[in-house]
Structure formats: structure tokens, C-alpha cells
Amino acid sequence: MAFAEYPVQSLMYITNRPELVFTEGKGSWLTDHNGKRYLDFVQGWAVNCLGHSSQVMIDALTAQAGKLLNPSPAFYNEPMLRLARQLTDHSCFDKVFFANSGAEANEGAIKLARKWGRKHKGGAYEIITMDHSFHGRTLATMSASGKAGWDTLFAPQVPGFPKADLNDLASVEKLITDKTVAIMLEPVQGEGGVIPATREFMQGLRKLADQHKLLFIVDEVQTGCGRCGTLFAYELSGVEPDIMTLGKGIGGGVPLAALLCKAEVASFEAGDQGGTYNGNPLMTAVGSAVIGELTKPGFLQGVQEKAAYLSEQLLALSAEFGLGGERGEGLLRALVLNKDIGPQLVEEAREMQPEGLLLNAPRPSLLRFMPALNVTREEIDQMIGMLRTLLKKLA
Ligand SMILES: Cc1ncc(COP(=O)(O)O)c(C=O)c1O
């Protein structure tokens, strides 16, 4: 079917989309309406951790679809319980609440911290967040985010989110008052440009939180579920947060997210939190299959090996073209271009023939790489080869 025949005008405008319609996906490859194939190093923005339409997910989805879809969030179901147990077994947390998106999980974290503040800290409600952070697109999570321009977009904001600078402990300490209940950050700022929080900063935040009786919240919507080479990125800094949120990779492509906390922080009372689809067996069955794969012996080791290889190849490319190096954790990496050619590269990569390449530029001078966690070395080589062709053309 020709692109012009698709009823694209029926969709509400929210962003500029290229004139192609994806019809199929398998592993690291997507196919569009013309049958052209694309090597996908975006994977739905770090969502499809097992690649497109992995067999493990198809099996879990089809088996559960024929069994039970949604008995109501007010009842227990087996996949919900199984996944909750997998998450508490493999993390430092004791309690799980399931949500449908990263933003919703973060809303839950904000509500949980405020509830805890009301119960245990004299009504403290402010959550210190980081400049350039990204926590979602609901009103509270937009207010928590430190994205430029978001303080006035859809004003008035939800109050109570003073901003500190990532990796600057003094900037956090300066904002602590009697009203402060928590500190919240992404272990690696993803949308902000793949900027890791240093281990010292994470450890310093844990100490500050303990000194001032604050909750330490990590938003692992992008960094969690194996993306950074460990199951959760907080493990890299040897600290234990009080609250963690997950999204993206936990569902491997289906809408699933989670809010986790330590037992002593779980302070919701009946009616405080919930939602029609929360913990539904269809999505949690898929999440359970995904976490089952990620925790198989050797899987995360494989992610670390692929990450080291990708990092090495990006560094070589940077040296070859005089770029600014690369950074990241695990398979969440960025190539620093030093010039604002990111958007042009993204477009030209997509339009390459006979096969296209999908990349992302969270900032104009940066390319971000979020391949499937089971990406092969051959696919990394192919991506690097295609990128080299484009950089040569631009040079
Ligand atoms: C760190 C982080 N938090 C929250 C979100 C929001 O997740 P969702 O788009 O599922 O609401 C994102 C999405 O990019 C994210 O990267």
C-alpha cells in the first residue's frame, strides 16, 4: 500500500513522523510498508530488550491470552504474583505495585513518598530532582523532570520539585529543608543525553538521605532490566535505594511498568493507589517471561560483553572521524559528535538503501544507541559500518 493511502490525518498530531508505516519486526530488524528493512538501534526507545517479537514473549502472550485476561485489579492473579516474586527475589526491594507506563510508575513513586512524608516526616512533600532529568509526561512527572521549557509548558506546574545538578552533591544538600521528603534521579540520564550519575554521587546521595531521613528514589524506567549490564543500574554503585521504578524493558515491548519499595516504605492504605489495568495477567505474564530470560545464567554477562564491544567500536569511530568519544553504561550508550549533526545523521541513516538504520539523537550533538540486549556482534558491526559510510559522506 502506498503511504498516501494510509489515513494518517485521523491521528492527533503530537510529533513529526517520517512517511513510513512499520508492518513487521523481528529481533534487531523492522520492515516498513514498502518491504524495506531497518536495523533498529532504538528498539522503541530502549523498550524491546529481547528485540522485536521475541518467541519467549509470543509464547507467554498467546498462552496467557487463552487463559485469563483481566479478573480485575482487586483480585490476585498468578502472573502478577509470579512477577512480583521474581522482582523482589532479584532486587533489594520487598514490595511491588504494577503500572502501565513509566510515567504512571513515577507518579506512584511520588505519591508513595508524599504518603510516607505525611505519616513519618511531619507532612514533608518536596522531592529534589535533577536538572535535565526526564520522568514522564503526566503533569506531576513533567514537573519532576528538569527538561528545558517544561516549567512553563502546561503551567501551573505541580509544586514540590526543586532541581539540583547531577553529580554535584552540594547542589542537592543546599536544597534540603524540613519540607524535603525524597531525592529522585535516573542512574543514567537517558533523554538528557546518556549522562551517568557517578558512583560517588550515588553513594553521597544515600548518605545524605540517611542523615536527613529522606527517601532515595531511582527512576530505572530506562536503565533497569538489564539495560546497563546489571539487572538494575543501582547495583553498579553499591547502594540500596528505598524506591525504584521500572518501565520499558520490563515488558519487553508491551505496556507494563512497576513501582518497587522497601517494606518499611510501603505506606499506601486501601484506596490510595490502583488502576483498572494494574497488574493484569496478560502483561505481567509477558513481564515474567522477560525477567525469566534476563535472569538466565549468562544473559547479563552477554550484555556486558556486547556493551564492551559496542563501546570499543564507537571509540574507534570517534578516533577515525575526530569526534568527542563515547559514554554510557551497558547497552545504553552515546557517541559524542561535537557538532550538531545528530538529527541529520538520524534522517540519513533511516533513508539509506537498500537497508535503513534507526538511530536516535536525544541532543543535536549526540547519537544514542539502545539496541536489543540480545543484539549480535554482527549486527553491531553492520551498524558501525553504516554509520561510517554516513560520517564519511558528511566529512
Ligand atoms: C527515565 C525515564 N522515566 C520515565 C519515562 C516515561 O516512561 P513512559 O513513556 O513509559 O511513560 C521515560 C521514558 O522515556 C524515561 O526514560
Coordinates of C-alpha atoms and ligand atoms in Angstrom, one line a residue:
M1 CA 0.0 0.0 0.0
A2 CA 1.3 3.5 -0.9
F3 CA 1.9 5.8 2.1
A4 CA -0.6 8.3 0.8
E5 CA -3.4 5.7 1.1
Y6 CA -2.9 5.4 4.9
P7 CA -5.4 7.6 6.9
V8 CA -2.6 9.4 8.8
Q9 CA -4.8 12.5 9.2
S10 CA -7.0 10.7 11.6
L11 CA -4.3 10.6 14.2
M12 CA -3.9 13.6 16.6
Y13 CA -0.6 15.4 15.8
I14 CA 1.9 15.1 18.5
T15 CA 5.3 14.9 16.7
N16 CA 6.8 14.9 13.2
R17 CA 6.8 11.3 12.0
P18 CA 8.6 10.1 8.8
E19 CA 6.4 9.0 5.9
L20 CA 6.6 5.2 6.6
V21 CA 4.5 2.7 8.3
F22 CA 6.1 -0.2 10.1
T23 CA 4.4 -3.5 9.5
E24 CA 6.7 -6.2 10.9
G25 CA 9.6 -6.6 13.4
K26 CA 11.9 -9.5 14.3
G27 CA 14.9 -9.3 16.5
S28 CA 17.0 -6.3 15.5
W29 CA 15.1 -5.7 12.3
L30 CA 11.9 -3.7 11.4
T31 CA 10.2 -3.8 8.0
D32 CA 8.1 -0.9 6.5
H33 CA 5.1 -0.8 4.2
N34 CA 7.3 -1.0 1.2
G35 CA 9.2 -4.1 2.4
K36 CA 12.3 -2.1 3.2
R37 CA 14.3 -3.4 6.2
Y38 CA 15.8 -1.3 9.0
L39 CA 18.5 -2.3 11.5
D40 CA 17.0 -1.0 14.8
F41 CA 19.3 0.5 17.4
V42 CA 16.4 2.4 19.0
Q43 CA 14.1 -0.5 19.8
G44 CA 11.1 1.6 20.8
W45 CA 13.3 3.8 23.0
A46 CA 15.1 1.0 24.9
V47 CA 11.8 -0.9 25.3
N48 CA 12.3 -4.2 23.3
C49 CA 15.0 -5.6 25.4
L50 CA 14.7 -9.0 23.7
G51 CA 14.3 -7.5 20.2
H52 CA 11.1 -7.3 18.2
S53 CA 8.6 -10.1 18.7
S54 CA 10.8 -12.5 20.6
Q55 CA 9.5 -16.1 20.7
V56 CA 9.6 -16.0 24.5
M57 CA 7.2 -13.1 24.6
I58 CA 4.9 -14.5 21.8
D59 CA 4.6 -17.8 23.8
A60 CA 3.8 -16.0 27.1
L61 CA 1.3 -13.7 25.4
T62 CA -0.6 -16.3 23.5
A63 CA -0.6 -18.8 26.4
Q64 CA -2.0 -16.2 28.8
A65 CA -4.4 -14.7 26.2
G66 CA -6.2 -18.1 26.1
K67 CA -6.3 -18.4 29.8
L68 CA -7.2 -15.2 31.6
L69 CA -7.1 -11.5 30.5
N70 CA -8.2 -9.4 33.4
P71 CA -10.1 -10.6 36.5
S72 CA -9.9 -7.0 38.0
P73 CA -7.0 -5.4 39.9
A74 CA -9.0 -6.0 43.1
F75 CA -8.2 -9.8 42.8
Y76 CA -4.9 -11.7 42.8
N77 CA -3.9 -13.4 39.6
E78 CA -1.0 -15.9 39.1
P79 CA 1.3 -14.0 36.7
M80 CA 1.1 -10.8 38.8
L81 CA 2.2 -12.8 41.9
R82 CA 4.9 -14.6 40.0
L83 CA 6.4 -11.5 38.5
A84 CA 6.3 -9.6 41.8
R85 CA 8.2 -12.5 43.4
Q86 CA 10.8 -12.5 40.6
L87 CA 11.4 -8.8 41.1
T88 CA 11.7 -9.0 44.9
D89 CA 14.0 -12.1 44.6
H90 CA 16.3 -10.3 42.2
S91 CA 16.5 -6.8 43.9
C92 CA 16.8 -5.2 47.3
F93 CA 13.1 -4.4 47.4
D94 CA 10.3 -6.1 49.2
K95 CA 7.0 -4.8 47.7
V96 CA 5.8 -4.3 44.1
F97 CA 2.9 -2.3 42.5
F98 CA 2.4 -2.8 38.8
A99 CA 1.6 0.1 36.4
N100 CA 1.1 0.6 32.7
S101 CA 3.8 3.1 31.8
G102 CA 7.0 4.6 33.2
A103 CA 5.2 7.9 33.9
E104 CA 2.5 6.1 35.9
A105 CA 5.1 4.2 37.9
N106 CA 6.8 7.5 38.7
E107 CA 3.5 9.1 39.7
G108 CA 3.1 6.2 42.1
A109 CA 6.6 6.8 43.5
I110 CA 5.8 10.5 44.1
K111 CA 2.5 9.6 45.8
L112 CA 4.2 6.9 47.9
A113 CA 7.0 9.4 49.0
R114 CA 4.4 12.0 49.9
K115 CA 2.3 9.5 51.8
W116 CA 5.4 8.4 53.7
G117 CA 6.2 12.0 54.4
R118 CA 2.8 12.6 55.8
K119 CA 3.0 9.5 58.0
H120 CA 6.6 9.7 59.1
K121 CA 8.0 13.1 58.5
G122 CA 5.6 15.8 59.6
G123 CA 4.0 16.3 56.1
A124 CA 7.2 16.8 54.2
Y125 CA 6.5 16.5 50.5
E126 CA 9.3 18.1 48.4
I127 CA 11.2 15.7 46.2
I128 CA 14.6 17.0 45.0
T129 CA 15.1 16.0 41.3
M130 CA 17.9 16.8 38.8
D131 CA 18.2 19.4 36.1
H132 CA 17.9 17.8 32.6
S133 CA 16.1 14.7 34.1
F134 CA 13.2 13.0 32.4
H135 CA 10.5 11.3 34.4
G136 CA 7.5 11.2 32.1
R137 CA 4.7 13.2 30.6
T138 CA 1.9 13.4 33.2
L139 CA 1.7 16.8 35.0
A140 CA 3.5 15.6 38.1
T141 CA 6.2 13.8 36.3
M142 CA 6.7 16.7 33.9
S143 CA 7.1 18.9 37.0
A144 CA 9.6 16.5 38.4
S145 CA 11.5 16.5 35.1
G146 CA 14.3 19.0 34.6
K147 CA 13.7 19.4 30.8
A148 CA 14.2 22.9 29.4
G149 CA 10.9 24.6 28.8
W150 CA 8.8 22.2 30.7
D151 CA 8.4 24.6 33.7
T152 CA 6.1 26.8 31.6
L153 CA 4.6 24.3 29.2
F154 CA 1.1 23.4 30.7
A155 CA 1.7 25.8 33.7
P156 CA 1.0 25.9 36.5
Q157 CA 3.3 23.0 37.5
V158 CA 2.7 20.6 40.3
P159 CA 4.7 22.2 43.1
G160 CA 7.4 20.5 45.2
F161 CA 10.2 19.5 42.8
P162 CA 13.3 21.7 43.5
K163 CA 16.1 21.0 41.0
A164 CA 19.7 20.1 41.8
D165 CA 22.6 19.4 39.4
L166 CA 23.5 15.8 38.6
N167 CA 26.9 14.7 40.1
D168 CA 27.0 17.8 42.4
L169 CA 26.3 16.7 45.9
A170 CA 26.5 20.3 47.3
S171 CA 23.7 21.4 45.0
V172 CA 21.4 18.7 46.5
E173 CA 22.4 19.4 50.1
K174 CA 21.6 23.1 49.6
L175 CA 18.0 22.3 48.7
I176 CA 17.3 20.1 51.8
T177 CA 14.7 21.7 54.1
D178 CA 12.1 20.5 56.6
K179 CA 9.8 20.0 53.7
T180 CA 12.1 17.6 51.8
V181 CA 10.9 14.0 51.8
A182 CA 13.0 12.4 49.0
I183 CA 15.7 12.7 46.3
M184 CA 14.9 11.2 42.9
L185 CA 17.1 10.6 39.9
E186 CA 17.9 8.4 36.9
P187 CA 21.1 6.4 37.5
V188 CA 21.9 7.4 33.9
Q189 CA 20.1 10.4 32.5
G190 CA 18.8 8.9 29.2
E191 CA 16.8 11.6 27.5
G192 CA 19.2 14.2 29.0
G193 CA 22.0 12.8 26.9
V194 CA 23.2 9.5 28.4
I195 CA 24.9 11.0 31.4
P196 CA 25.7 8.5 34.1
A197 CA 25.5 9.5 37.8
T198 CA 28.9 8.8 39.3
R199 CA 29.3 6.1 41.9
E200 CA 30.5 8.7 44.4
F201 CA 27.4 10.8 43.7
M202 CA 25.0 7.9 44.2
Q203 CA 26.8 6.9 47.4
G204 CA 26.8 10.5 48.6
L205 CA 23.0 10.7 48.0
R206 CA 22.5 7.6 50.0
K207 CA 24.4 9.2 52.9
L208 CA 22.6 12.5 52.6
A209 CA 19.2 10.6 52.6
D210 CA 20.2 8.7 55.7
Q211 CA 21.4 11.8 57.5
H212 CA 18.2 13.8 56.8
K213 CA 15.8 10.9 56.9
L214 CA 14.9 11.2 53.2
L215 CA 13.8 8.5 50.7
F216 CA 16.2 7.7 47.9
I217 CA 14.3 7.1 44.7
V218 CA 15.8 5.7 41.5
D219 CA 13.9 6.0 38.2
E220 CA 15.1 2.9 36.3
V221 CA 12.5 3.1 33.6
Q222 CA 15.2 3.3 31.0
T223 CA 18.3 2.0 32.9
G224 CA 16.6 -1.1 34.5
C225 CA 16.0 -4.6 33.4
G226 CA 19.5 -5.4 32.1
R227 CA 20.0 -2.3 30.0
C228 CA 23.1 -1.3 32.0
G229 CA 24.6 -4.7 32.1
T230 CA 23.3 -5.5 35.7
L231 CA 19.7 -6.3 36.3
F232 CA 19.3 -2.8 37.8
A233 CA 21.6 0.1 37.4
Y234 CA 21.6 1.0 41.1
E235 CA 23.7 -2.2 41.6
L236 CA 26.6 -0.5 39.8
S237 CA 27.1 2.0 42.6
G238 CA 26.7 -0.4 45.5
V239 CA 23.9 1.5 47.1
E240 CA 20.4 0.3 48.0
P241 CA 17.7 2.9 47.2
D242 CA 14.3 2.9 49.1
I243 CA 12.1 3.1 46.0
M244 CA 12.7 2.1 42.3
T245 CA 10.5 2.5 39.3
L246 CA 10.7 0.3 36.2
G247 CA 9.1 0.6 32.7
K248 CA 10.2 0.0 29.1
G249 CA 12.3 -3.2 29.3
I250 CA 10.2 -4.9 32.0
G251 CA 7.5 -5.5 29.4
G252 CA 9.9 -6.1 26.5
G253 CA 7.5 -4.0 24.3
V254 CA 4.1 -4.4 25.9
P255 CA 2.7 -1.7 28.3
L256 CA 4.0 -2.7 31.7
A257 CA 5.8 -0.8 34.5
A258 CA 6.4 -1.3 38.2
L259 CA 6.9 0.6 41.4
L260 CA 9.1 -1.2 44.0
C261 CA 10.0 -0.3 47.6
K262 CA 11.4 -1.5 50.8
A263 CA 8.9 -3.0 53.3
E264 CA 9.2 0.0 55.7
V265 CA 8.4 2.5 53.0
A266 CA 5.2 0.7 51.7
S267 CA 2.7 3.1 53.3
F268 CA -0.3 3.1 51.0
E269 CA -3.6 2.5 52.6
A270 CA -6.7 1.0 50.9
G271 CA -7.8 3.2 48.1
D272 CA -4.6 5.3 47.9
Q273 CA -3.3 3.6 44.7
G274 CA -4.8 1.5 41.9
G275 CA -6.0 1.4 38.3
T276 CA -8.1 -0.7 36.0
Y277 CA -5.3 -2.5 34.2
N278 CA -2.7 -2.5 37.0
G279 CA -1.2 -6.0 37.4
N280 CA -3.3 -7.5 34.7
P281 CA -2.3 -11.1 34.0
L282 CA -1.8 -10.6 30.2
M283 CA 1.0 -8.0 30.7
T284 CA 2.5 -9.5 33.9
A285 CA 2.8 -12.9 32.2
V286 CA 4.9 -11.3 29.5
G287 CA 6.9 -9.4 32.1
S288 CA 7.5 -12.6 34.0
A289 CA 8.8 -14.3 30.8
V290 CA 11.1 -11.3 30.0
I291 CA 12.6 -11.2 33.5
G292 CA 13.0 -15.0 33.3
E293 CA 15.1 -14.5 30.2
L294 CA 17.2 -11.7 31.7
T295 CA 18.0 -13.7 34.8
K296 CA 19.0 -16.8 33.0
P297 CA 22.7 -17.7 33.7
G298 CA 25.0 -15.9 31.3
F299 CA 22.4 -13.4 29.9
L300 CA 23.7 -10.3 31.7
Q301 CA 27.3 -11.4 31.0
G302 CA 26.4 -11.4 27.3
V303 CA 25.0 -7.8 27.7
Q304 CA 28.3 -6.7 29.3
E305 CA 30.3 -8.3 26.5
K306 CA 28.2 -6.7 23.8
A307 CA 28.4 -3.4 25.6
A308 CA 32.2 -3.5 25.8
Y309 CA 32.3 -4.4 22.1
L310 CA 29.9 -1.5 21.1
S311 CA 31.9 0.9 23.3
E312 CA 35.2 -0.2 21.7
Q313 CA 33.7 0.2 18.1
L314 CA 32.2 3.6 18.9
L315 CA 35.5 4.8 20.3
A316 CA 37.3 3.7 17.2
L317 CA 34.8 5.5 15.0
S318 CA 35.2 8.6 17.2
A319 CA 39.0 8.5 16.7
E320 CA 38.7 7.9 13.0
F321 CA 36.4 11.0 12.5
G322 CA 37.8 13.2 15.2
L323 CA 34.6 13.1 17.3
G324 CA 34.2 13.6 21.1
G325 CA 34.3 10.0 22.3
E326 CA 31.6 7.9 23.7
R327 CA 29.9 7.2 27.1
G328 CA 27.2 5.2 28.8
E329 CA 26.5 2.1 30.9
G330 CA 25.9 -1.3 29.3
L331 CA 23.8 -1.1 26.1
L332 CA 22.7 2.5 26.8
R333 CA 25.5 4.4 25.0
A334 CA 26.1 7.7 23.3
L335 CA 28.5 8.8 20.6
V336 CA 29.6 12.5 21.2
L337 CA 29.6 14.2 17.8
N338 CA 30.8 17.6 18.9
K339 CA 28.8 19.1 16.0
D340 CA 25.0 19.5 15.7
I341 CA 24.7 16.8 13.0
G342 CA 22.7 14.3 15.1
P343 CA 19.3 14.9 13.6
Q344 CA 20.8 14.9 10.0
L345 CA 22.5 11.6 10.8
V346 CA 19.3 10.1 12.1
E347 CA 17.4 11.1 9.0
E348 CA 20.1 10.0 6.5
A349 CA 20.6 6.7 8.4
R350 CA 16.9 5.9 8.1
E351 CA 16.9 6.7 4.4
M352 CA 19.9 4.6 3.5
Q353 CA 19.4 2.0 0.7
P354 CA 18.9 -0.9 0.4
E355 CA 18.5 -1.2 4.2
G356 CA 18.0 1.6 6.6
L357 CA 19.4 2.2 10.1
L358 CA 17.4 3.5 13.1
L359 CA 19.3 5.8 15.5
N360 CA 18.3 8.4 17.9
A361 CA 19.7 11.9 18.8
P362 CA 18.5 13.0 22.2
R363 CA 20.6 16.1 21.7
P364 CA 21.7 17.6 18.4
S365 CA 25.4 16.8 19.1
L366 CA 24.8 13.3 20.3
L367 CA 23.7 9.9 19.0
R368 CA 22.2 7.4 21.4
F369 CA 22.3 3.6 21.0
M370 CA 19.7 1.3 22.7
P371 CA 19.8 -2.0 20.8
A372 CA 18.1 -5.2 21.9
L373 CA 20.0 -6.7 24.8
N374 CA 20.5 -9.9 22.6
V375 CA 21.9 -7.9 19.7
T376 CA 24.7 -9.8 17.9
R377 CA 28.3 -8.7 17.2
E378 CA 27.5 -9.0 13.5
E379 CA 24.6 -6.5 13.9
I380 CA 26.9 -4.1 15.9
D381 CA 29.5 -4.4 13.0
Q382 CA 26.8 -3.7 10.5
M383 CA 25.5 -0.6 12.4
I384 CA 29.1 0.7 12.7
G385 CA 29.7 0.1 9.0
M386 CA 26.6 2.0 8.0
L387 CA 27.4 4.9 10.4
R388 CA 31.0 5.0 9.0
T389 CA 29.5 5.4 5.5
L390 CA 27.4 8.3 6.7
L391 CA 30.1 10.0 8.6
K392 CA 32.4 9.8 5.5
K393 CA 29.7 11.3 3.4
L394 CA 29.3 14.2 5.9
A395 CA 33.1 14.8 6.4
Ligands
LIG1 C1 13.9 7.7 32.9 C2 12.5 7.7 32.3 N1 11.5 7.8 33.2 C3 10.2 7.8 32.7 C4 9.9 7.7 31.4 C5 8.5 7.7 31.0 O1 8.1 6.4 30.6 P1 6.7 6.2 29.7 O2 7.0 6.8 28.4 O3 6.5 4.7 29.7 O4 5.6 6.9 30.5 C6 10.9 7.6 30.5 C7 10.7 7.5 29.0 O5 11.5 7.7 28.2 C8 12.3 7.6 31.0 O6 13.3 7.4 30.1

